[in-house]
Amino acid sequence: GSQGFKAKSTGDFEISDGNLTLASGHGIDFSATANSGGTMSNELLDDYEEGTFTPTILFHSATGTIGYSTQTGTYTKIGNRVLFSILIVASSHSGTSTGNFMVAGLPYAVPSTTPIPGSCFFINGGNFTTDYGVALQLNQSERIEFYRQLQATGGNYSAVDASQITIGALYLKCQGQYLTS
């Protein structure tokens, strides 16, 4: 048959075609690398995954009915870190929506003690005429919540709520990262 892999005299292992598959719970061990400055707790890369998810708009008190023309979420999971991008375009809204604005449906649960950094951009539908930009913050489970800095006080922040969103014409792009268990 044909040669699929070889161990070279240089110490390298070469796979000419195919993938390196490891048993569940195992990974690539980087313990031969130098530790610099920090306290190392793990040098095993044991998970990598790329995929999609369906983000949905949610409010704390009531959500009403939202029609979507686009609900796209993509993610890359490397070890215990999840990087995500979201695009939501809402086309209609009926009923009552009240409370803090959230996006639900992240691909992995978020520990309640882990903050979720990220950025977002309301192309249409964010009515923030007197306050500064919006930031993402961990809420719970697979949800993120949105906050804005209050211009009047500079350092304070407030949750974005339903009254500050044109829900049926919302065009939202955001990206961020978080740690998962």
PDB file of N, CA and C in Angstrom, residues 29-44:
ATOM      1  N   ASP A  29       0.255  17.543  23.873  1.00  0.00           N
ATOM      2  CA  ASP A  29       0.931  17.962  25.102  1.00  0.00           C
ATOM      3  C   ASP A  29       2.030  18.956  24.758  1.00  0.00           C
ATOM      4  N   PHE A  30       1.927  20.181  25.292  1.00  0.00           N
ATOM      5  CA  PHE A  30       2.917  21.225  25.053  1.00  0.00           C
ATOM      6  C   PHE A  30       3.847  21.404  26.255  1.00  0.00           C
ATOM      7  N   SER A  31       4.003  20.395  27.088  1.00  0.00           N
ATOM      8  CA  SER A  31       4.804  20.544  28.302  1.00  0.00           C
ATOM      9  C   SER A  31       6.285  20.765  28.023  1.00  0.00           C
ATOM     10  N   ALA A  32       6.744  20.553  26.810  1.00  0.00           N
ATOM     11  CA  ALA A  32       8.145  20.801  26.473  1.00  0.00           C
ATOM     12  C   ALA A  32       8.426  22.287  26.265  1.00  0.00           C
ATOM     13  N   THR A  33       7.386  23.111  26.212  1.00  0.00           N
ATOM     14  CA  THR A  33       7.590  24.544  25.997  1.00  0.00           C
ATOM     15  C   THR A  33       7.967  25.223  27.305  1.00  0.00           C
ATOM     16  N   ALA A  34       8.653  26.351  27.182  1.00  0.00           N
ATOM     17  CA  ALA A  34       9.086  27.096  28.361  1.00  0.00           C
ATOM     18  C   ALA A  34       7.917  27.853  28.980  1.00  0.00           C
ATOM     19  N   ASN A  35       7.849  27.872  30.292  1.00  0.00           N
ATOM     20  CA  ASN A  35       6.857  28.675  31.007  1.00  0.00           C
ATOM     21  C   ASN A  35       7.460  30.047  31.243  1.00  0.00           C
ATOM     22  N   SER A  36       6.688  31.093  30.973  1.00  0.00           N
ATOM     23  CA  SER A  36       7.260  32.431  31.146  1.00  0.00           C
ATOM     24  C   SER A  36       6.314  33.331  31.924  1.00  0.00           C
ATOM     25  N   GLY A  37       6.677  33.637  33.137  1.00  0.00           N
ATOM     26  CA  GLY A  37       5.979  34.663  33.895  1.00  0.00           C
ATOM     27  C   GLY A  37       4.718  34.262  34.623  1.00  0.00           C
ATOM     28  N   GLY A  38       3.992  33.303  34.149  1.00  0.00           N
ATOM     29  CA  GLY A  38       2.728  32.952  34.768  1.00  0.00           C
ATOM     30  C   GLY A  38       2.816  31.624  35.498  1.00  0.00           C
ATOM     31  N   THR A  39       1.739  31.269  36.126  1.00  0.00           N
ATOM     32  CA  THR A  39       1.654  29.976  36.785  1.00  0.00           C
ATOM     33  C   THR A  39       0.892  29.042  35.873  1.00  0.00           C
ATOM     34  N   MET A  40       1.549  28.051  35.362  1.00  0.00           N
ATOM     35  CA  MET A  40       0.967  27.120  34.413  1.00  0.00           C
ATOM     36  C   MET A  40       0.106  26.102  35.152  1.00  0.00           C
ATOM     37  N   SER A  41      -1.100  25.848  34.629  1.00  0.00           N
ATOM     38  CA  SER A  41      -1.950  24.834  35.232  1.00  0.00           C
ATOM     39  C   SER A  41      -2.259  23.691  34.269  1.00  0.00           C
ATOM     40  N   ASN A  42      -2.004  23.913  32.971  1.00  0.00           N
ATOM     41  CA  ASN A  42      -2.320  22.876  32.001  1.00  0.00           C
ATOM     42  C   ASN A  42      -1.609  23.198  30.694  1.00  0.00           C
ATOM     43  N   GLU A  43      -0.980  22.210  30.092  1.00  0.00           N
ATOM     44  CA  GLU A  43      -0.337  22.397  28.794  1.00  0.00           C
ATOM     45  C   GLU A  43      -0.836  21.369  27.779  1.00  0.00           C
ATOM     46  N   LEU A  44      -2.056  20.910  27.972  1.00  0.00           N
ATOM     47  CA  LEU A  44      -2.641  19.916  27.081  1.00  0.00           C
ATOM     48  C   LEU A  44      -3.760  20.551  26.268  1.00  0.00           C
TER      49      LEU A  44
END
